[in-house]
Amino acid sequence: MQRHFFRLTAATAALGMAITLMGCTAPEEPGVVTLKLVAADYDVNGGQSSRKYWANIVSKFESTHSGIKVDVQIEPWTSVDRKVAEMVKAGQGPDIAQIGAYADYAADDKLYSANDLLSVPVQSNFLAPLVDAGEQRGVQYGLPFAASTRLLFYNKKHFAKAGIAKPPENWSELRQAAQLLKDNTDVEYPFALPLGPEEAQAETMMWMLGSGSDGYVDPGGGYTIDSHENTTAFEWLKSDLVDPKLTGPVAPGKLNRKEAFAAFTRGDVGMLNGHPSLMRAAESAGIQLGKVIMPGRSGRPKATMGVADWIMGFKQNGHQREIGTFLNTLFTDENVLAFAAQNDLLPVTITASDAMAQDPKHKNLTEFLDELPHSVLPPVHKTSWAVVSEEIKQNIGNAVKPGGNPQQVLEGIAQKATEAEGLE
């Protein structure tokens, strides 16, 4: 999901929201439970939108729940997961954390389950792929907070100049389009392929799904990183896109998503895989943007990749009832839609998704909304995933470099995954 840096400013005080720092918690009023909530900052410009969102939520909640107060601590995405881990280890864990991963805490029995916290109507309203990704051993601990998926983005102006009549519907057409862009335009990146360490695990999974695989794991949950489908996907990328120099001047293993997205907004990219935030940035930059389902090897892929960030309730302070009361309020359509719309993300609930799809203001998100209910997420429920994801980020680019061997690279990552899984 989005990872943005936050700058603390004097404007914080004007929001009227208590930002409690570690070790500075105020004493509770008699008969009042104060919940500690640590949340990530999503503001792309380092502004106040995340603080304002939580301030509004807390103000409304406290006005109708006199026995519960909520102190919110906003942290940048670059450090929020580490901060929460440090707090939990020090015995000063939050009651609620809105962060990027839940698996280790669930495995250590530190979290309340969704059954412990949510009413049946709220719990049953989450989109199915997000529920599946939030489960560990058949029990849901990770509550989806924000979601997104990916589409193929293309520059209509470059397509017209290159004589490409329609967006590609399979990999063969994608390669042809990239070649036409290279031969007939001055675009730097006919197809931008960011396999650098920033988010290579996401780009990798999209191509695996397009090759007909289940992604990183089989239906039983075992890693299948070096499967035939996954290997052939990277053999195709190397032989049909990278070796013919259709992926631009920067080697895919050195190209990060941030740089690829920036190049797209400058008009230097013909095609890439993008998400809703890039859509707004590109349109603001005057790019004539087209977007379609990312093509698979033979047509529509088996599934689209989805991603999610999570919110969870910790057992450490014993505030099960109060946490549940707050979270049941948090997941109303009004609150879910407000956060998604503010941050160019997708709602995590069925009813909020339906409401967004019917709102003309969000027509440009229709294709994303259509894909999310059928998406496949990375195996975030596995405690080994953090290690495996890092291995992919650091090494998958080697599969397509000159002289690289996709099969050997995937087998090496698969071996590391087997070792990590053995420690779960």
mmCIF file of N, CA and C in Angstrom, residues 280-368:
data_model
loop_
_atom_site.group_PDB
_atom_site.id
_atom_site.type_symbol
_atom_site.label_atom_id
_atom_site.label_comp_id
_atom_site.label_asym_id
_atom_site.label_seq_id
_atom_site.Cartn_x
_atom_site.Cartn_y
_atom_site.Cartn_z
ATOM 1 N N ARG A 280 -4.646 9.359 -10.221
ATOM 2 C CA ARG A 280 -4.875 10.776 -9.925
ATOM 3 C C ARG A 280 -3.650 11.616 -10.266
ATOM 4 N N ALA A 281 -2.461 11.116 -9.924
ATOM 5 C CA ALA A 281 -1.242 11.873 -10.195
ATOM 6 C C ALA A 281 -1.034 12.056 -11.692
ATOM 7 N N ALA A 282 -1.305 11.007 -12.464
ATOM 8 C CA ALA A 282 -1.121 11.093 -13.910
ATOM 9 C C ALA A 282 -2.106 12.064 -14.541
ATOM 10 N N GLU A 283 -3.347 11.982 -14.122
ATOM 11 C CA GLU A 283 -4.356 12.874 -14.685
ATOM 12 C C GLU A 283 -4.075 14.326 -14.314
ATOM 13 N N SER A 284 -3.583 14.534 -13.089
ATOM 14 C CA SER A 284 -3.229 15.897 -12.677
ATOM 15 C C SER A 284 -2.079 16.450 -13.506
ATOM 16 N N ALA A 285 -1.214 15.551 -13.995
ATOM 17 C CA ALA A 285 -0.063 15.964 -14.798
ATOM 18 C C ALA A 285 -0.421 16.108 -16.275
ATOM 19 N N GLY A 286 -1.687 15.882 -16.615
ATOM 20 C CA GLY A 286 -2.118 16.035 -17.988
ATOM 21 C C GLY A 286 -1.908 14.824 -18.865
ATOM 22 N N ILE A 287 -1.629 13.669 -18.272
ATOM 23 C CA ILE A 287 -1.456 12.443 -19.046
ATOM 24 C C ILE A 287 -2.816 11.945 -19.530
ATOM 25 N N GLN A 288 -2.898 11.598 -20.799
ATOM 26 C CA GLN A 288 -4.109 10.988 -21.342
ATOM 27 C C GLN A 288 -4.067 9.501 -20.981
ATOM 28 N N LEU A 289 -4.691 9.166 -19.877
ATOM 29 C CA LEU A 289 -4.532 7.849 -19.262
ATOM 30 C C LEU A 289 -5.590 6.868 -19.740
ATOM 31 N N GLY A 290 -5.127 5.684 -20.104
ATOM 32 C CA GLY A 290 -6.014 4.560 -20.354
ATOM 33 C C GLY A 290 -5.702 3.467 -19.361
ATOM 34 N N LYS A 291 -6.686 2.679 -18.998
ATOM 35 C CA LYS A 291 -6.451 1.590 -18.044
ATOM 36 C C LYS A 291 -7.373 0.423 -18.356
ATOM 37 N N VAL A 292 -6.797 -0.770 -18.286
ATOM 38 C CA VAL A 292 -7.534 -2.002 -18.567
ATOM 39 C C VAL A 292 -7.029 -3.099 -17.645
ATOM 40 N N ILE A 293 -7.744 -4.193 -17.622
ATOM 41 C CA ILE A 293 -7.278 -5.353 -16.872
ATOM 42 C C ILE A 293 -5.923 -5.773 -17.406
ATOM 43 N N MET A 294 -4.988 -6.027 -16.516
ATOM 44 C CA MET A 294 -3.675 -6.471 -16.954
ATOM 45 C C MET A 294 -3.816 -7.774 -17.731
ATOM 46 N N PRO A 295 -3.304 -7.825 -18.965
ATOM 47 C CA PRO A 295 -3.464 -9.046 -19.758
ATOM 48 C C PRO A 295 -2.653 -10.206 -19.214
ATOM 49 N N GLY A 296 -3.185 -11.408 -19.390
ATOM 50 C CA GLY A 296 -2.463 -12.616 -19.042
ATOM 51 C C GLY A 296 -1.824 -13.225 -20.277
ATOM 52 N N ARG A 297 -1.203 -14.375 -20.093
ATOM 53 C CA ARG A 297 -0.508 -15.016 -21.211
ATOM 54 C C ARG A 297 -1.437 -15.231 -22.405
ATOM 55 N N SER A 298 -2.644 -15.726 -22.131
ATOM 56 C CA SER A 298 -3.562 -16.045 -23.224
ATOM 57 C C SER A 298 -4.827 -15.202 -23.208
ATOM 58 N N GLY A 299 -4.885 -14.204 -22.396
ATOM 59 C CA GLY A 299 -6.074 -13.373 -22.285
ATOM 60 C C GLY A 299 -6.235 -12.884 -20.861
ATOM 61 N N ARG A 300 -7.451 -12.846 -20.403
ATOM 62 C CA ARG A 300 -7.716 -12.383 -19.048
ATOM 63 C C ARG A 300 -6.993 -13.291 -18.047
ATOM 64 N N PRO A 301 -6.264 -12.729 -17.088
ATOM 65 C CA PRO A 301 -5.527 -13.561 -16.126
ATOM 66 C C PRO A 301 -6.454 -14.316 -15.187
ATOM 67 N N LYS A 302 -5.897 -15.297 -14.537
ATOM 68 C CA LYS A 302 -6.655 -16.107 -13.585
ATOM 69 C C LYS A 302 -7.239 -15.241 -12.480
ATOM 70 N N ALA A 303 -6.485 -14.269 -12.038
ATOM 71 C CA ALA A 303 -6.942 -13.350 -10.993
ATOM 72 C C ALA A 303 -6.071 -12.111 -11.024
ATOM 73 N N THR A 304 -6.559 -11.051 -10.399
ATOM 74 C CA THR A 304 -5.799 -9.817 -10.228
ATOM 75 C C THR A 304 -5.201 -9.795 -8.827
ATOM 76 N N MET A 305 -4.048 -9.165 -8.692
ATOM 77 C CA MET A 305 -3.455 -9.052 -7.368
ATOM 78 C C MET A 305 -4.151 -7.959 -6.559
ATOM 79 N N GLY A 306 -4.478 -8.274 -5.326
ATOM 80 C CA GLY A 306 -4.992 -7.285 -4.396
ATOM 81 C C GLY A 306 -3.991 -7.053 -3.278
ATOM 82 N N VAL A 307 -4.080 -5.915 -2.642
ATOM 83 C CA VAL A 307 -3.230 -5.612 -1.484
ATOM 84 C C VAL A 307 -4.091 -4.970 -0.409
ATOM 85 N N ALA A 308 -3.643 -5.070 0.824
ATOM 86 C CA ALA A 308 -4.409 -4.490 1.932
ATOM 87 C C ALA A 308 -3.486 -4.084 3.063
ATOM 88 N N ASP A 309 -3.919 -3.087 3.827
ATOM 89 C CA ASP A 309 -3.317 -2.765 5.116
ATOM 90 C C ASP A 309 -4.321 -3.167 6.187
ATOM 91 N N TRP A 310 -3.859 -3.284 7.427
ATOM 92 C CA TRP A 310 -4.644 -3.965 8.451
ATOM 93 C C TRP A 310 -4.807 -3.134 9.715
ATOM 94 N N ILE A 311 -5.880 -3.412 10.414
ATOM 95 C CA ILE A 311 -6.072 -2.867 11.756
ATOM 96 C C ILE A 311 -6.372 -4.043 12.669
ATOM 97 N N MET A 312 -5.928 -3.971 13.912
ATOM 98 C CA MET A 312 -6.021 -5.123 14.813
ATOM 99 C C MET A 312 -6.140 -4.664 16.255
ATOM 100 N N GLY A 313 -6.729 -5.541 17.070
ATOM 101 C CA GLY A 313 -6.883 -5.251 18.484
ATOM 102 C C GLY A 313 -5.984 -6.131 19.330
ATOM 103 N N PHE A 314 -5.187 -5.517 20.196
ATOM 104 C CA PHE A 314 -4.238 -6.252 21.035
ATOM 105 C C PHE A 314 -4.852 -6.615 22.387
ATOM 106 N N LYS A 315 -4.474 -7.804 22.861
ATOM 107 C CA LYS A 315 -4.968 -8.309 24.149
ATOM 108 C C LYS A 315 -4.261 -7.693 25.346
ATOM 109 N N GLN A 316 -3.109 -7.085 25.135
ATOM 110 C CA GLN A 316 -2.178 -6.744 26.208
ATOM 111 C C GLN A 316 -2.828 -5.979 27.361
ATOM 112 N N ASN A 317 -3.725 -5.077 27.055
ATOM 113 C CA ASN A 317 -4.329 -4.250 28.102
ATOM 114 C C ASN A 317 -5.715 -4.706 28.534
ATOM 115 N N GLY A 318 -6.212 -5.767 27.895
ATOM 116 C CA GLY A 318 -7.481 -6.352 28.316
ATOM 117 C C GLY A 318 -8.725 -5.544 28.001
ATOM 118 N N HIS A 319 -8.675 -4.698 26.992
ATOM 119 C CA HIS A 319 -9.804 -3.819 26.684
ATOM 120 C C HIS A 319 -10.653 -4.358 25.536
ATOM 121 N N GLN A 320 -10.990 -5.624 25.606
ATOM 122 C CA GLN A 320 -11.714 -6.262 24.503
ATOM 123 C C GLN A 320 -13.030 -5.551 24.181
ATOM 124 N N ARG A 321 -13.840 -5.278 25.183
ATOM 125 C CA ARG A 321 -15.161 -4.693 24.938
ATOM 126 C C ARG A 321 -15.022 -3.301 24.319
ATOM 127 N N GLU A 322 -14.127 -2.502 24.873
ATOM 128 C CA GLU A 322 -13.971 -1.130 24.391
ATOM 129 C C GLU A 322 -13.391 -1.096 22.969
ATOM 130 N N ILE A 323 -12.418 -1.975 22.703
ATOM 131 C CA ILE A 323 -11.854 -2.050 21.350
ATOM 132 C C ILE A 323 -12.940 -2.439 20.355
ATOM 133 N N GLY A 324 -13.725 -3.442 20.719
ATOM 134 C CA GLY A 324 -14.792 -3.883 19.838
ATOM 135 C C GLY A 324 -15.806 -2.785 19.574
ATOM 136 N N THR A 325 -16.150 -2.043 20.604
ATOM 137 C CA THR A 325 -17.108 -0.940 20.438
ATOM 138 C C THR A 325 -16.577 0.091 19.446
ATOM 139 N N PHE A 326 -15.311 0.431 19.579
ATOM 140 C CA PHE A 326 -14.728 1.419 18.671
ATOM 141 C C PHE A 326 -14.649 0.887 17.242
ATOM 142 N N LEU A 327 -14.203 -0.350 17.064
ATOM 143 C CA LEU A 327 -14.031 -0.889 15.711
ATOM 144 C C LEU A 327 -15.361 -1.105 15.009
ATOM 145 N N ASN A 328 -16.386 -1.493 15.742
ATOM 146 C CA ASN A 328 -17.703 -1.618 15.117
ATOM 147 C C ASN A 328 -18.181 -0.279 14.574
ATOM 148 N N THR A 329 -17.826 0.802 15.265
ATOM 149 C CA THR A 329 -18.161 2.140 14.786
ATOM 150 C C THR A 329 -17.287 2.542 13.601
ATOM 151 N N LEU A 330 -16.022 2.172 13.662
ATOM 152 C CA LEU A 330 -15.081 2.548 12.612
ATOM 153 C C LEU A 330 -15.502 2.017 11.244
ATOM 154 N N PHE A 331 -16.090 0.814 11.221
ATOM 155 C CA PHE A 331 -16.381 0.169 9.948
ATOM 156 C C PHE A 331 -17.765 0.492 9.392
ATOM 157 N N THR A 332 -18.335 1.630 9.756
ATOM 158 C CA THR A 332 -19.557 2.077 9.096
ATOM 159 C C THR A 332 -19.223 2.518 7.668
ATOM 160 N N ASP A 333 -20.200 2.486 6.790
ATOM 161 C CA ASP A 333 -19.962 2.895 5.403
ATOM 162 C C ASP A 333 -19.401 4.308 5.329
ATOM 163 N N GLU A 334 -19.920 5.201 6.136
ATOM 164 C CA GLU A 334 -19.470 6.587 6.109
ATOM 165 C C GLU A 334 -17.977 6.692 6.360
ATOM 166 N N ASN A 335 -17.495 5.987 7.384
ATOM 167 C CA ASN A 335 -16.083 6.072 7.735
ATOM 168 C C ASN A 335 -15.193 5.360 6.726
ATOM 169 N N VAL A 336 -15.629 4.197 6.266
ATOM 170 C CA VAL A 336 -14.842 3.440 5.291
ATOM 171 C C VAL A 336 -14.717 4.213 3.979
ATOM 172 N N LEU A 337 -15.828 4.783 3.525
ATOM 173 C CA LEU A 337 -15.809 5.548 2.278
ATOM 174 C C LEU A 337 -14.966 6.814 2.403
ATOM 175 N N ALA A 338 -15.047 7.470 3.551
ATOM 176 C CA ALA A 338 -14.287 8.704 3.739
ATOM 177 C C ALA A 338 -12.792 8.443 3.623
ATOM 178 N N PHE A 339 -12.325 7.375 4.241
ATOM 179 C CA PHE A 339 -10.894 7.095 4.187
ATOM 180 C C PHE A 339 -10.465 6.683 2.784
ATOM 181 N N ALA A 340 -11.238 5.812 2.141
ATOM 182 C CA ALA A 340 -10.879 5.346 0.805
ATOM 183 C C ALA A 340 -10.832 6.509 -0.183
ATOM 184 N N ALA A 341 -11.845 7.352 -0.162
ATOM 185 C CA ALA A 341 -11.904 8.473 -1.104
ATOM 186 C C ALA A 341 -10.780 9.467 -0.854
ATOM 187 N N GLN A 342 -10.454 9.689 0.395
ATOM 188 C CA GLN A 342 -9.420 10.656 0.752
ATOM 189 C C GLN A 342 -8.049 10.224 0.264
ATOM 190 N N ASN A 343 -7.818 8.902 0.194
ATOM 191 C CA ASN A 343 -6.478 8.392 -0.082
ATOM 192 C C ASN A 343 -6.360 7.619 -1.390
ATOM 193 N N ASP A 344 -7.350 7.751 -2.271
ATOM 194 C CA ASP A 344 -7.318 7.047 -3.560
ATOM 195 C C ASP A 344 -7.168 5.542 -3.366
ATOM 196 N N LEU A 345 -7.892 5.014 -2.394
ATOM 197 C CA LEU A 345 -7.866 3.587 -2.115
ATOM 198 C C LEU A 345 -9.267 3.018 -2.290
ATOM 199 N N LEU A 346 -9.415 1.732 -2.070
ATOM 200 C CA LEU A 346 -10.697 1.067 -2.271
ATOM 201 C C LEU A 346 -11.307 0.673 -0.938
ATOM 202 N N PRO A 347 -12.622 0.730 -0.815
ATOM 203 C CA PRO A 347 -13.285 0.312 0.422
ATOM 204 C C PRO A 347 -13.067 -1.175 0.681
ATOM 205 N N VAL A 348 -13.041 -1.538 1.948
ATOM 206 C CA VAL A 348 -12.790 -2.934 2.314
ATOM 207 C C VAL A 348 -14.073 -3.708 2.590
ATOM 208 N N THR A 349 -15.213 -3.036 2.548
ATOM 209 C CA THR A 349 -16.479 -3.704 2.841
ATOM 210 C C THR A 349 -17.357 -3.762 1.598
ATOM 211 N N ILE A 350 -18.280 -4.714 1.608
ATOM 212 C CA ILE A 350 -19.173 -4.917 0.466
ATOM 213 C C ILE A 350 -20.073 -3.712 0.258
ATOM 214 N N THR A 351 -20.710 -3.242 1.330
ATOM 215 C CA THR A 351 -21.675 -2.153 1.184
ATOM 216 C C THR A 351 -21.008 -0.849 0.787
ATOM 217 N N ALA A 352 -19.817 -0.569 1.344
ATOM 218 C CA ALA A 352 -19.112 0.659 0.968
ATOM 219 C C ALA A 352 -18.613 0.574 -0.470
ATOM 220 N N SER A 353 -18.188 -0.601 -0.909
ATOM 221 C CA SER A 353 -17.766 -0.770 -2.296
ATOM 222 C C SER A 353 -18.923 -0.537 -3.246
ATOM 223 N N ASP A 354 -20.082 -1.084 -2.904
ATOM 224 C CA ASP A 354 -21.264 -0.882 -3.736
ATOM 225 C C ASP A 354 -21.626 0.601 -3.806
ATOM 226 N N ALA A 355 -21.535 1.285 -2.668
ATOM 227 C CA ALA A 355 -21.864 2.709 -2.641
ATOM 228 C C ALA A 355 -20.897 3.511 -3.498
ATOM 229 N N MET A 356 -19.620 3.191 -3.434
ATOM 230 C CA MET A 356 -18.643 3.908 -4.250
ATOM 231 C C MET A 356 -18.879 3.638 -5.737
ATOM 232 N N ALA A 357 -19.203 2.392 -6.079
ATOM 233 C CA ALA A 357 -19.431 2.040 -7.481
ATOM 234 C C ALA A 357 -20.624 2.793 -8.065
ATOM 235 N N GLN A 358 -21.597 3.130 -7.228
ATOM 236 C CA GLN A 358 -22.798 3.813 -7.698
ATOM 237 C C GLN A 358 -22.666 5.331 -7.674
ATOM 238 N N ASP A 359 -21.558 5.827 -7.144
ATOM 239 C CA ASP A 359 -21.350 7.270 -7.027
ATOM 240 C C ASP A 359 -20.624 7.774 -8.270
ATOM 241 N N PRO A 360 -21.237 8.653 -9.061
ATOM 242 C CA PRO A 360 -20.588 9.154 -10.276
ATOM 243 C C PRO A 360 -19.237 9.809 -10.012
ATOM 244 N N LYS A 361 -19.023 10.317 -8.801
ATOM 245 C CA LYS A 361 -17.740 10.965 -8.475
ATOM 246 C C LYS A 361 -16.581 9.984 -8.552
ATOM 247 N N HIS A 362 -16.889 8.690 -8.406
ATOM 248 C CA HIS A 362 -15.821 7.685 -8.372
ATOM 249 C C HIS A 362 -15.856 6.766 -9.583
ATOM 250 N N LYS A 363 -16.389 7.280 -10.689
ATOM 251 C CA LYS A 363 -16.500 6.471 -11.899
ATOM 252 C C LYS A 363 -15.139 5.974 -12.369
ATOM 253 N N ASN A 364 -14.096 6.770 -12.149
ATOM 254 C CA ASN A 364 -12.773 6.377 -12.624
ATOM 255 C C ASN A 364 -12.177 5.218 -11.823
ATOM 256 N N LEU A 365 -12.837 4.813 -10.747
ATOM 257 C CA LEU A 365 -12.366 3.674 -9.965
ATOM 258 C C LEU A 365 -13.118 2.385 -10.294
ATOM 259 N N THR A 366 -14.022 2.451 -11.253
ATOM 260 C CA THR A 366 -14.895 1.310 -11.537
ATOM 261 C C THR A 366 -14.116 0.032 -11.809
ATOM 262 N N GLU A 367 -13.088 0.122 -12.664
ATOM 263 C CA GLU A 367 -12.336 -1.091 -13.016
ATOM 264 C C GLU A 367 -11.621 -1.681 -11.800
ATOM 265 N N PHE A 368 -11.096 -0.815 -10.927
ATOM 266 C CA PHE A 368 -10.446 -1.301 -9.712
ATOM 267 C C PHE A 368 -11.458 -1.987 -8.795
#
